[in-house]
Amino acid sequence: MPLCSKCLSLDVPGALRRAQDAPSDGQQIFRAEVELGGWHSQTRDVFTSASTCQLCRLVVRGWRDWRPQLISLAFSNADFDPKNPPSDLNADIEDIYAETKVDIGIVKRYRFHSEGQKWSFLLRISCNFGRRASFEVHDELVAEFRITYPTERGGLIGHDNVDIGIAIDSDPTSVSAINIAKTWLSTCLAKHQSCLSQSQAVALPSRYLDVNDGIHNDHIFLRDSGVEPDHRYIALSHCWGTAEQLCTTSTTFQSHKEGIPIRILPQTFKDAVRVVREVGLRYLWIDSLCIIQDDIEDWRKESEKMTDVYRNAHFVLAAARSSSDGEGFLSPRQRREHVELVASDGTRFDIEALPCSLLQRACDAHPIPTEPLSRRAWCLQERYLARRILCYESQQMYWECGEMHAAESGDFASVVGDQLWRVRRSAAIKATVFTGLSDGDHFNYVDWYKMIEDYTSRDITKDSDRLPALFGLAKALEVQTGDKYLIGLWLSGLLEGLMWCAMSTAIPLTRPRGYSAPSWAWASVKGQVQFPIYSWYEQRAGWKGSKANFEPLAEVSSRLLYDELCLNAPVVPVRRFKQRTRTPPDSGSQFGLAPERSPVAGRIFYFQYRDSDGRAHDVGVDGAFDVKEEEHSVNAGLLYIVFLTRLPFVLQFDFLEHRFGLVVEKHETSEKYRRVGFVDGCLIGEGRSGLWDRLVPPRWKSDNPIICAFKRDHKEGDMGSDGSEPDLNSLAPDPLRLHRQQVLLI
């Protein structure tokens, strides 16, 4: 598709010169106010030109990709009432932004380079209403493009010494690509003190592959660890695939020590050998070749060492783009869609479309979660254990270490600590959801449970491997924290970890085949789970200014067995349950919005509450069964709710009572309970219950369910309106006052 006259006349060289000379504010990303006059000034002209101009088409596509993320952000910020959204919320952008102004400019940001500070330049094209109301969701739409020289320029600096870098080579084995990988490694080894301090003088794994002995270019050799002077090795992280692969077995063990012809290696192994040789190293570790696969004792012994294998590797090589060992990862890569512009002096530029970054950090120096390796459960701990990792993905290479994340495009981000360090740091945080907000809203074990959310979305061939595939990471963390690991949870973050549920109703949870973890552990189900207590305010009440803390209602008993969990907690029988209405219930509060309901809770569980006068009332709380099909097989007469935490949602004159807990089924012949679901919601009363005479003004009486609003003593400024730090929890004491009892979960 050709370009329109407006795009052909863009003065890219002049804009780059002005952006190059613009002063930096010392930030990694710096927006240079550079005018590119002569381009389309109105969106209607861009929309019209998009049918015949390649660049205008990419601009409109970028705007379309930006719009859904804009709506998602506005929803989480409660910029509009979900019950009464803007009339044009889901309208096409050509209808919403048809008569708006277009701005075009240059953004520059630091580019990683071994010679010091360099710049990347982005073309940024936006359309904006100007003055607007937040509830209209008419924020600006943005399309961004990276400006580079074509690959064949070889990185030459253009006229006027404007060095903008070159486009990513489609060949990952090109000289430029190999040099980038070697530069990342050498920079880390020479300049990253924290990475060096974490490294230890370690031995090679008990077995390894010698792939670069300087004599046998066409063979590699399986070796037993000895007294080698060089202990540097690369560990491969890869997807095996479903086809039969080359492995070391009892039969092939001796022949593999005598030499494996490179020609019979699957392509991923061939590519790994090439990378090891290109970066000047000699040793490689591949699980399928270094562990005797049909020897159960050898597999057990060696798999226990995998924590050290990946942790002590010089770096981990991640074949992220290949879904099987037969595919390899060094084949030509597909570039992002781009346009070539030719300046009036003949200089050619690549204008490459970038993905929408509204809900992401601007620097794209992080692995892409859609790659095949990111869908494999076993590979998650390999990434988290790595001190350094070189990742080959579909469009470019990425690097991660304890001080830097970098992309082949030149984007990079300074970081503090590797993946394991960050999980360990969150495990050591004293602040919890029960003690108040900490800096950056970081809580105890939040990074571990975020990791589990990622882990449970991944594929694993054997259900019985779901816990073993995390064992190495848990072992490393247990040693460093001194905390007790409890089947995917941690004792110091137990209540938070027990509050797991499905990530989405679109992908329901199921039970694993064969071995099953205890019902209270997330490993007892298959499918992606979430831990909503950590992001509750962000997801359900982002607009709330004054926030109370969660209050623990349960505590762990001193009786602690491997697969049984004894809690002291409030327990109430479930009197009945029913399907939740699609329309949220009205709030009984005199003034103030209720939080959003849990998107995965499709039932209301009712229990009996007695007020201070001894009057009984049926009260409900949103929840769901963990596995939908089990709703029809549980014994409804033996269902109970075990309350774990409460959150008083304090409003101006009253408060709503939000509860988290487990739905459990009592064993018919013992005092043991099996988790079958969860509750997560505000207490709900039926419209004609006598409860409303005491809690809610008569004008709210209705036949429909209503969120219970409990009266509180109100004083002027007690919610911090006078500038003080309010203790909101003291304003809303537990209205149910249930006694704790011992509950044994299995």
XYZ file of C-alpha atoms in Angstrom:
746
model
C 0.000 0.000 0.000
C 1.473 3.409 -0.927
C 1.719 6.497 1.281
C -0.382 9.642 1.047
C 1.170 13.007 0.206
C 1.030 14.105 3.866
C 3.073 11.110 5.012
C 5.542 11.422 2.136
C 6.215 15.042 3.095
C 6.984 14.351 6.780
C 10.257 16.086 7.644
C 11.661 13.214 9.685
C 15.343 14.302 9.461
C 14.522 17.824 10.679
C 12.388 16.515 13.528
C 15.130 14.102 14.587
C 17.714 16.887 14.648
C 15.509 19.058 16.848
C 14.710 16.089 19.137
C 18.402 15.184 19.364
C 19.214 18.707 20.545
C 16.282 18.936 22.985
C 17.487 19.014 26.610
C 17.047 15.851 28.687
C 15.371 15.943 32.077
C 17.458 13.015 33.285
C 14.575 10.574 33.001
C 14.775 7.373 31.005
C 11.786 8.516 28.925
C 11.762 12.133 27.761
C 9.066 13.694 25.630
C 10.540 16.194 23.168
C 8.030 18.745 21.947
C 8.882 18.580 18.265
C 6.456 19.862 15.679
C 5.994 17.914 12.463
C 4.072 20.457 10.462
C 2.170 19.667 7.332
C 0.577 16.381 8.434
C -3.168 15.769 8.851
C -4.557 18.164 11.454
C -7.995 16.550 11.865
C -8.921 12.943 12.598
C -11.506 12.835 9.811
C -8.679 13.275 7.291
C -6.671 10.427 8.862
C -9.713 8.114 8.819
C -10.317 8.912 5.152
C -6.673 8.451 4.168
C -6.401 5.116 6.023
C -8.101 3.293 3.155
C -5.273 4.139 0.734
C -2.221 5.059 2.882
C -0.223 2.426 4.768
C 1.000 4.729 7.556
C -2.414 6.301 8.136
C -3.874 2.792 8.315
C -1.366 1.835 11.013
C -2.158 5.044 12.922
C -5.883 4.260 12.957
C -5.166 0.675 13.997
C -3.023 1.954 16.862
C -5.845 4.242 17.975
C -8.302 1.328 17.870
C -5.970 -0.793 20.016
C -5.643 2.095 22.495
C -9.389 2.575 22.994
C -10.223 -0.726 24.840
C -7.352 -0.179 27.262
C -8.585 3.358 27.832
C -12.033 2.010 28.750
C -10.490 -0.625 31.048
C -8.478 2.042 32.866
C -11.522 4.304 33.235
C -13.531 1.385 34.628
C -10.882 0.507 37.227
C -10.649 4.183 38.219
C -14.467 4.364 38.561
C -14.584 7.308 36.138
C -18.155 6.341 35.221
C -21.076 4.493 36.752
C -21.137 0.930 35.305
C -24.915 0.908 35.705
C -25.170 4.045 33.581
C -22.154 4.121 31.242
C -21.637 6.815 28.597
C -23.887 6.244 25.590
C -20.924 6.097 23.200
C -18.690 3.925 25.387
C -18.561 1.080 22.860
C -19.073 3.146 19.725
C -16.533 3.068 16.906
C -13.696 5.575 17.240
C -14.600 7.099 13.873
C -17.941 8.123 15.387
C -16.469 9.381 18.677
C -13.336 11.142 17.453
C -14.468 12.230 13.978
C -13.893 15.944 14.550
C -10.918 16.079 16.893
C -7.468 17.592 16.607
C -4.396 15.518 15.733
C -1.014 16.041 17.431
C 2.199 14.577 16.061
C 5.600 14.696 17.727
C 8.761 12.900 18.703
C 9.438 11.026 21.948
C 13.021 10.167 22.784
C 14.266 7.775 25.428
C 17.543 6.207 26.440
C 18.714 3.274 24.342
C 21.047 0.637 25.779
C 24.453 0.827 24.124
C 27.870 -0.433 25.183
C 29.433 2.935 24.317
C 27.243 4.890 26.718
C 24.124 7.017 26.398
C 22.245 6.733 23.117
C 18.691 7.647 22.179
C 15.744 5.875 20.608
C 13.205 8.035 18.824
C 9.473 7.351 18.637
C 6.902 8.957 16.394
C 3.838 9.685 18.536
C 0.519 10.520 16.865
C -2.517 11.265 19.040
C -6.032 12.654 18.774
C -7.538 14.573 21.650
C -10.833 16.264 22.496
C -9.096 18.886 24.591
C -11.460 19.839 27.409
C -13.587 16.925 28.530
C -15.330 15.363 31.506
C -13.689 12.235 32.932
C -16.961 10.284 32.942
C -17.228 10.666 29.154
C -14.126 8.482 28.583
C -12.951 10.724 25.751
C -9.241 10.676 26.628
C -6.642 10.900 23.896
C -5.904 7.961 21.608
C -2.249 7.296 20.815
C -0.336 5.420 18.124
C 3.444 5.026 18.533
C 6.149 4.058 16.039
C 9.860 3.437 16.472
C 12.089 5.325 13.991
C 15.246 3.475 12.909
C 17.518 3.086 9.932
C 16.914 -0.053 7.850
C 18.955 -3.099 8.878
C 21.208 -2.949 5.813
C 22.509 0.450 6.910
C 24.639 -1.493 9.367
C 24.170 1.002 12.187
C 25.791 3.923 10.365
C 25.115 7.346 11.811
C 23.004 9.482 9.518
C 23.592 13.019 8.386
C 24.184 15.637 11.085
C 25.429 12.775 13.330
C 21.916 11.678 14.300
C 22.368 8.125 15.645
C 18.932 6.519 15.916
C 19.974 2.866 15.750
C 19.028 0.235 13.227
C 15.969 -1.951 12.845
C 16.069 -5.402 14.431
C 17.620 -7.873 12.019
C 15.260 -10.654 11.003
C 18.181 -13.082 11.401
C 18.850 -13.797 15.115
C 22.276 -15.217 14.162
C 23.438 -12.023 12.463
C 26.635 -10.386 13.669
C 24.673 -7.473 15.131
C 22.312 -9.773 17.064
C 25.126 -11.927 18.470
C 27.072 -8.815 19.466
C 24.069 -7.452 21.355
C 23.757 -10.674 23.376
C 27.501 -10.705 24.122
C 27.371 -7.040 25.152
C 24.526 -7.679 27.616
C 26.520 -10.499 29.200
C 29.818 -8.600 29.338
C 28.108 -5.501 30.761
C 26.525 -7.559 33.533
C 29.816 -9.290 34.360
C 31.800 -6.044 34.369
C 29.422 -3.477 35.847
C 26.581 -5.103 37.802
C 27.908 -5.385 41.322
C 24.736 -6.898 42.762
C 24.777 -9.654 40.114
C 28.423 -10.391 40.875
C 27.819 -10.447 44.620
C 25.049 -13.009 44.161
C 27.287 -15.287 42.100
C 29.225 -17.967 43.917
C 32.146 -20.193 43.038
C 30.174 -23.316 42.183
C 30.885 -26.642 40.563
C 29.411 -27.806 37.315
C 26.240 -29.943 37.500
C 26.835 -33.637 38.145
C 26.432 -34.135 34.385
C 26.761 -31.625 31.583
C 27.350 -31.410 27.843
C 30.739 -30.445 26.447
C 29.825 -28.661 23.187
C 32.951 -26.653 22.411
C 36.142 -28.573 23.117
C 37.898 -27.006 20.134
C 38.447 -30.381 18.450
C 35.117 -32.015 17.657
C 32.941 -29.468 15.880
C 30.426 -32.071 14.726
C 29.890 -33.841 18.091
C 28.971 -32.975 21.654
C 29.765 -35.138 24.688
C 27.928 -36.020 27.875
C 30.381 -35.600 30.757
C 30.445 -36.389 34.463
C 31.495 -33.504 36.649
C 35.171 -33.576 37.557
C 37.915 -31.050 38.265
C 37.347 -28.733 35.314
C 38.898 -25.283 35.872
C 36.037 -23.509 34.114
C 32.711 -23.909 35.910
C 30.699 -21.628 33.630
C 27.804 -23.329 31.876
C 24.526 -22.393 30.199
C 21.249 -24.093 31.217
C 18.569 -24.479 28.536
C 14.914 -23.706 29.273
C 12.753 -25.214 26.537
C 9.471 -26.855 25.579
C 9.918 -30.562 24.908
C 6.820 -30.892 22.752
C 4.703 -34.005 22.320
C 6.767 -35.867 19.719
C 9.363 -38.423 20.768
C 12.605 -36.600 21.474
C 16.270 -37.429 21.791
C 16.911 -38.323 25.455
C 19.560 -39.989 27.543
C 18.351 -43.395 28.735
C 20.007 -46.373 30.343
C 20.567 -47.719 26.840
C 22.048 -44.536 25.327
C 23.953 -43.292 28.376
C 27.344 -44.737 27.386
C 27.039 -43.803 23.709
C 26.163 -40.206 24.652
C 29.357 -40.047 26.709
C 31.293 -41.226 23.650
C 29.750 -38.484 21.555
C 26.414 -37.325 20.118
C 26.487 -36.245 16.458
C 25.135 -32.718 16.157
C 23.244 -33.731 13.022
C 20.872 -35.960 15.068
C 20.074 -33.285 17.662
C 16.632 -31.679 17.512
C 16.798 -28.143 16.142
C 16.428 -26.435 19.540
C 19.478 -28.320 20.845
C 21.446 -27.455 17.684
C 20.562 -23.801 18.171
C 21.569 -23.930 21.847
C 24.958 -25.410 20.906
C 25.459 -22.574 18.428
C 24.666 -19.898 21.028
C 27.078 -21.446 23.557
C 29.847 -21.408 20.963
C 29.044 -17.879 19.761
C 29.349 -16.396 23.252
C 32.672 -18.183 23.801
C 31.585 -20.772 26.391
C 31.976 -24.528 26.428
C 29.410 -26.240 28.634
C 25.654 -26.696 28.289
C 23.028 -28.351 30.500
C 19.865 -29.819 28.962
C 17.541 -31.774 31.233
C 16.568 -34.458 28.716
C 20.219 -35.255 27.946
C 21.792 -34.773 31.390
C 19.264 -36.836 33.374
C 18.731 -40.537 32.647
C 15.073 -40.382 31.758
C 14.127 -44.043 32.327
C 15.991 -44.348 35.636
C 13.564 -43.317 38.404
C 16.278 -43.054 41.040
C 18.523 -40.937 38.808
C 15.614 -38.700 37.843
C 14.699 -38.217 41.512
C 18.267 -37.462 42.556
C 19.009 -35.099 39.671
C 15.655 -33.304 39.722
C 16.301 -32.378 43.339
C 19.405 -30.531 42.135
C 17.616 -28.511 39.462
C 17.251 -25.561 41.829
C 21.035 -25.255 41.916
C 21.415 -26.049 38.218
C 19.345 -23.058 37.098
C 20.401 -20.784 39.956
C 24.121 -21.318 39.391
C 24.132 -21.220 35.584
C 26.276 -18.502 33.981
C 22.990 -17.657 32.310
C 19.806 -19.480 31.368
C 19.083 -19.717 27.655
C 15.314 -19.558 27.040
C 14.026 -20.945 23.746
C 10.836 -18.967 24.246
C 9.493 -18.962 20.694
C 9.556 -22.723 20.056
C 6.728 -24.968 21.199
C 8.802 -28.127 20.723
C 12.439 -29.122 20.471
C 12.013 -29.824 16.772
C 11.244 -26.175 15.935
C 14.387 -24.408 17.096
C 14.628 -20.728 17.991
C 17.181 -19.238 15.571
C 15.078 -19.249 12.409
C 14.302 -15.876 10.738
C 11.958 -13.681 12.767
C 8.879 -11.837 11.624
C 9.173 -8.101 12.097
C 6.405 -5.908 13.403
C 4.507 -4.124 10.652
C 6.470 -1.130 9.422
C 6.613 1.557 6.757
C 9.641 2.859 4.890
C 9.953 6.626 4.540
C 12.449 8.255 2.173
C 13.569 11.784 3.085
C 14.150 14.503 0.504
C 17.903 13.855 0.702
C 17.401 10.150 0.007
C 17.862 8.928 3.607
C 15.616 5.941 4.309
C 13.884 5.358 7.663
C 11.903 2.433 9.042
C 8.745 3.483 10.904
C 7.767 0.410 12.979
C 4.370 0.152 14.704
C 4.614 -0.505 18.454
C 2.022 -2.293 20.627
C -0.260 -0.220 22.803
C 1.504 0.683 26.051
C -1.268 2.428 28.025
C -1.543 -0.355 30.610
C 2.117 -1.371 30.379
C 5.360 0.324 31.181
C 6.576 2.379 28.224
C 9.781 0.340 27.908
C 9.010 -2.981 26.213
C 12.104 -4.639 27.699
C 10.268 -7.609 29.164
C 9.367 -11.051 27.778
C 6.103 -11.421 25.920
C 3.640 -13.650 27.834
C 2.147 -15.192 24.675
C 5.308 -17.102 23.718
C 5.106 -20.932 23.936
C 7.656 -21.125 26.769
C 5.519 -18.739 28.845
C 2.681 -21.256 28.669
C 4.696 -24.139 30.129
C 4.432 -24.561 33.897
C 7.805 -26.258 34.380
C 9.595 -23.283 32.813
C 8.314 -20.702 35.282
C 10.653 -21.714 38.083
C 13.512 -21.884 35.573
C 12.994 -18.222 34.809
C 12.602 -17.224 38.459
C 15.702 -19.144 39.551
C 17.925 -17.695 36.825
C 20.413 -15.005 37.851
C 20.678 -14.058 34.181
C 18.477 -15.111 31.290
C 18.826 -14.646 27.532
C 15.436 -15.071 25.922
C 14.892 -15.731 22.192
C 11.359 -14.731 21.258
C 9.361 -14.365 18.067
C 10.379 -10.789 17.250
C 13.540 -10.087 19.220
C 15.868 -11.132 22.038
C 15.412 -10.088 25.663
C 17.789 -10.040 28.612
C 17.076 -10.154 32.328
C 19.496 -9.960 35.227
C 19.552 -8.469 38.707
C 20.145 -4.910 37.486
C 18.735 -4.652 33.978
C 16.013 -5.797 31.625
C 16.856 -5.093 27.981
C 15.387 -5.682 24.542
C 17.151 -6.063 21.215
C 15.323 -2.929 20.076
C 17.458 -0.920 22.508
C 14.785 -0.448 25.147
C 15.936 -1.196 28.651
C 14.892 -0.721 32.248
C 17.006 -0.592 35.376
C 15.749 -3.012 38.030
C 16.686 -4.004 41.551
C 17.197 -7.726 42.013
C 16.411 -10.785 39.922
C 13.071 -12.595 39.962
C 13.889 -14.741 43.006
C 15.207 -11.709 44.895
C 11.938 -9.847 44.304
C 9.825 -12.758 45.545
C 12.097 -13.094 48.585
C 11.817 -9.357 49.231
C 8.027 -9.467 49.242
C 8.167 -12.458 51.611
C 10.154 -10.311 54.035
C 7.825 -7.298 53.905
C 6.334 -6.697 57.346
C 3.244 -4.897 56.050
C 0.249 -7.113 55.299
C -3.278 -6.423 54.161
C -4.133 -6.589 57.873
C -1.660 -3.930 59.021
C -2.222 -1.226 56.435
C -0.918 0.065 53.149
C 2.838 0.026 52.616
C 4.973 1.960 50.171
C 3.712 1.210 46.672
C 0.961 -1.006 48.101
C 3.423 -3.888 48.531
C 2.359 -6.576 50.947
C 3.804 -9.705 52.441
C 4.060 -12.500 49.810
C 2.229 -10.510 47.128
C 4.883 -11.405 44.505
C 4.654 -15.115 45.321
C 0.899 -15.171 44.842
C 1.132 -13.073 41.663
C 3.555 -15.682 40.411
C 1.055 -18.437 41.252
C -1.584 -16.602 39.210
C 0.812 -16.808 36.249
C 1.815 -20.388 37.031
C -1.740 -21.748 37.167
C -2.465 -20.300 33.709
C 0.258 -22.488 32.192
C 0.085 -25.949 30.657
C 1.525 -29.038 32.270
C 1.415 -32.552 30.843
C 1.062 -34.486 34.112
C -1.304 -33.192 36.796
C 0.898 -34.904 39.374
C 3.735 -32.513 38.426
C 1.900 -29.332 39.394
C 3.521 -29.087 42.826
C 6.897 -30.667 41.919
C 7.299 -28.075 39.138
C 7.442 -25.407 41.860
C 9.482 -27.372 44.366
C 12.857 -25.927 43.410
C 11.639 -22.374 43.724
C 9.848 -23.067 47.011
C 12.943 -24.800 48.384
C 15.153 -21.828 47.530
C 12.684 -19.416 49.115
C 12.198 -21.541 52.229
C 15.951 -21.635 52.847
C 16.278 -17.880 52.456
C 13.191 -16.823 54.454
C 12.932 -19.478 57.164
C 9.161 -19.552 56.610
C 7.144 -22.769 56.386
C 5.944 -23.864 52.945
C 2.452 -25.368 52.965
C 1.579 -26.953 49.604
C 1.773 -23.797 47.490
C 1.056 -21.422 50.388
C 3.209 -19.864 53.097
C 2.502 -19.866 56.807
C 3.193 -16.126 57.141
C 0.748 -15.367 54.328
C -1.706 -18.169 54.932
C -5.042 -16.342 55.178
C -4.263 -14.357 52.036
C -3.293 -17.568 50.250
C -6.409 -19.462 51.310
C -8.565 -16.829 49.604
C -8.034 -18.136 46.086
C -10.735 -18.444 43.467
C -11.057 -18.759 39.691
C -9.517 -15.992 37.615
C -12.502 -15.936 35.269
C -15.846 -17.655 34.748
C -14.927 -18.022 31.073
C -12.373 -20.727 31.980
C -13.904 -22.688 34.887
C -11.820 -24.686 37.315
C -11.757 -28.484 37.196
C -10.233 -31.220 39.355
C -6.847 -32.714 38.408
C -6.549 -36.345 37.423
C -4.954 -38.727 39.880
C -3.199 -37.090 42.844
C -4.999 -34.149 44.352
C -3.721 -31.680 46.893
C -5.759 -30.917 50.039
C -8.989 -29.099 49.233
C -7.812 -25.866 50.875
C -4.807 -25.535 48.539
C -5.048 -23.942 45.093
C -3.322 -27.058 43.721
C -6.551 -29.008 44.385
C -7.998 -27.488 41.196
C -6.862 -27.105 37.582
C -7.083 -23.733 35.883
C -5.941 -20.198 36.574
C -6.622 -18.900 40.058
C -6.350 -15.455 41.608
C -5.868 -14.077 45.106
C -8.325 -11.148 45.116
C -7.524 -9.861 48.592
C -4.267 -8.305 47.342
C -5.871 -6.230 44.589
C -9.300 -5.803 46.166
C -9.302 -2.021 46.469
C -7.725 -1.545 43.048
C -10.199 -3.828 41.287
C -13.368 -3.302 43.287
C -13.221 0.188 44.795
C -10.505 2.161 43.008
C -12.337 5.383 43.728
C -12.234 4.894 47.521
C -10.075 7.503 49.223
C -10.207 6.519 52.908
C -9.464 2.810 53.231
C -9.872 0.500 56.198
C -7.588 -2.479 56.699
C -8.648 -6.089 56.335
C -9.142 -7.729 59.724
C -8.247 -11.389 60.312
C -11.083 -13.465 61.706
C -9.242 -16.805 61.676
C -5.925 -17.987 63.032
C -3.857 -21.085 62.460
C -3.934 -23.614 65.278
C -0.694 -24.970 66.684
C -1.735 -28.298 65.201
C -0.144 -28.249 61.753
C 0.117 -31.360 59.596
C 1.258 -31.711 55.987
C -2.145 -32.109 54.364
C -4.478 -31.056 57.192
C -4.971 -27.464 58.272
C -6.459 -26.627 61.644
C -7.988 -23.147 62.005
C -9.742 -21.317 64.799
C -12.393 -19.349 62.951
C -16.057 -18.238 62.964
C -18.196 -20.964 61.390
C -21.876 -20.728 60.405
C -24.152 -23.319 58.750
C -25.353 -22.520 55.239
C -29.149 -22.429 55.369
C -29.594 -22.194 51.595
C -27.941 -20.858 48.476
C -29.272 -19.518 45.218
C -28.106 -18.010 41.961
C -26.984 -14.400 42.211
C -29.019 -11.845 40.278
C -27.330 -10.235 37.304
C -28.278 -6.784 38.572
C -26.303 -5.764 41.675
C -28.420 -5.169 44.798
C -28.981 -1.614 45.967
C -26.890 -0.331 48.813
C -28.624 0.249 52.113
C -26.232 3.105 52.868
C -27.641 6.588 53.258
C -24.696 8.078 51.388
C -21.915 6.365 49.429
C -21.320 3.749 46.747
C -20.928 0.056 47.448
C -17.842 -1.765 46.096
C -18.065 -3.774 42.893
C -19.168 -7.376 43.240
C -16.774 -10.257 42.648
C -16.939 -11.054 38.915
C -16.534 -14.796 39.586
C -19.088 -15.176 42.407
C -22.328 -16.445 40.900
C -24.166 -17.611 44.032
C -25.474 -16.123 47.284
C -24.977 -18.257 50.401
C -27.351 -17.526 53.297
C -26.700 -18.028 56.981
C -28.497 -16.962 60.150
C -27.438 -13.890 62.112
C -28.728 -12.931 65.566
C -28.703 -9.276 66.535
C -27.996 -7.932 70.024
C -31.624 -8.559 71.028
C -31.433 -12.201 69.988
C -33.592 -11.742 66.888
C -32.657 -14.060 64.009
C -32.195 -12.785 60.467
C -31.173 -14.501 57.249
C -28.113 -12.802 55.788
C -26.407 -13.651 52.505
C -22.958 -13.205 51.016
C -21.775 -13.624 47.418
C -19.685 -16.673 46.603
C -19.297 -19.635 44.284
C -18.409 -23.299 44.187
C -14.800 -23.916 43.188
C -15.859 -26.484 40.582
C -19.230 -25.636 39.113
C -20.271 -29.232 38.490
C -19.840 -30.115 42.172
C -22.717 -27.837 43.168
C -25.106 -30.676 42.410
C -23.162 -33.383 44.240
C -22.462 -31.717 47.602
C -24.640 -32.451 50.616
C -26.403 -29.098 51.052
C -27.268 -29.973 54.642
C -23.592 -30.220 55.566
C -22.388 -26.937 54.064
C -20.775 -24.297 56.280
C -19.048 -20.954 55.837
C -15.664 -20.499 57.513
C -14.994 -16.753 57.721
C -11.338 -15.809 57.252
C -11.306 -12.011 57.076
C -13.595 -8.992 57.174
C -13.309 -5.562 55.594
C -15.442 -2.768 57.059
C -16.310 -0.538 54.109
C -16.714 2.705 56.033
C -18.939 5.394 54.525
C -20.054 8.808 55.760
C -22.790 7.763 58.181
C -22.641 3.954 58.173
C -20.565 1.050 56.917
C -20.961 -2.034 54.778
C -19.613 -5.359 56.012
C -17.484 -7.218 53.445
C -16.518 -10.825 54.203
C -14.035 -13.330 52.773
C -14.263 -16.991 53.633
C -14.504 -20.609 52.551
C -17.545 -22.714 51.775
C -16.848 -26.155 53.250
C -18.631 -29.507 53.374
C -18.515 -31.397 56.661
C -17.541 -35.039 56.556
C -20.525 -37.203 57.469
C -18.732 -39.274 60.102
C -15.924 -37.021 61.371
C -15.209 -33.451 62.401
C -13.288 -32.721 59.207
C -14.240 -30.283 56.474
C -13.519 -30.179 52.753
C -13.365 -26.882 50.890
C -15.873 -26.709 48.018
C -16.108 -22.943 47.409
C -15.548 -19.428 48.697
C -17.454 -16.314 49.729
C -16.405 -12.783 48.812
C -18.908 -9.986 49.184
C -20.859 -7.556 51.302
C -23.516 -8.937 53.617
C -26.925 -8.936 51.938
C -30.358 -8.986 53.535
C -33.773 -9.806 52.084
C -36.071 -6.866 51.586
C -38.775 -7.767 54.116
C -36.422 -8.911 56.877
C -36.907 -7.258 60.242
C -33.190 -6.547 60.070
C -33.919 -3.405 58.089
C -35.867 -1.825 60.947
C -32.573 -1.564 62.815
C -30.057 -1.053 60.053
C -31.563 0.821 57.143
C -33.918 3.792 56.804
C -37.476 2.754 55.938
C -37.267 4.346 52.477
C -34.947 1.530 51.430
C -37.417 -1.245 52.228
C -37.879 -3.490 49.216
C -38.651 -7.053 48.220
C -35.246 -7.235 46.508
C -31.927 -8.076 48.180
C -30.208 -5.036 49.666
C -26.630 -4.637 50.880
C -26.689 -4.346 54.655
C -25.607 -0.949 55.949
C -24.713 -0.886 59.636
C -25.088 2.350 61.548
C -22.024 3.874 63.167
C -21.345 6.795 65.471
C -20.587 9.720 63.198
C -18.373 12.651 64.123
C -17.310 15.527 61.904
C -13.911 14.789 60.303
C -13.665 11.220 61.609
C -12.881 9.939 58.086
C -9.903 12.241 57.678
C -11.638 15.193 56.059
C -9.898 17.436 58.615
C -6.474 16.254 57.441
C -5.924 13.707 60.222
C -5.094 10.024 59.744
C -8.333 8.201 60.553
C -8.516 4.759 62.127
C -11.439 3.553 60.056
C -11.506 0.083 61.576
C -12.273 1.566 64.988
C -15.370 3.232 63.468
C -16.844 -0.085 62.349
C -16.607 -2.905 64.915
C -17.592 -6.409 63.835
C -21.413 -6.427 63.718
C -21.756 -10.230 63.717
C -19.571 -10.987 66.750
C -19.368 -14.699 65.947
C -17.433 -17.015 68.229
C -14.447 -18.934 66.897
C -14.316 -22.693 66.860
C -11.773 -25.236 65.717
C -12.060 -26.350 62.087
C -9.949 -29.127 60.582
C -9.627 -28.694 56.804
C -8.571 -31.626 54.645
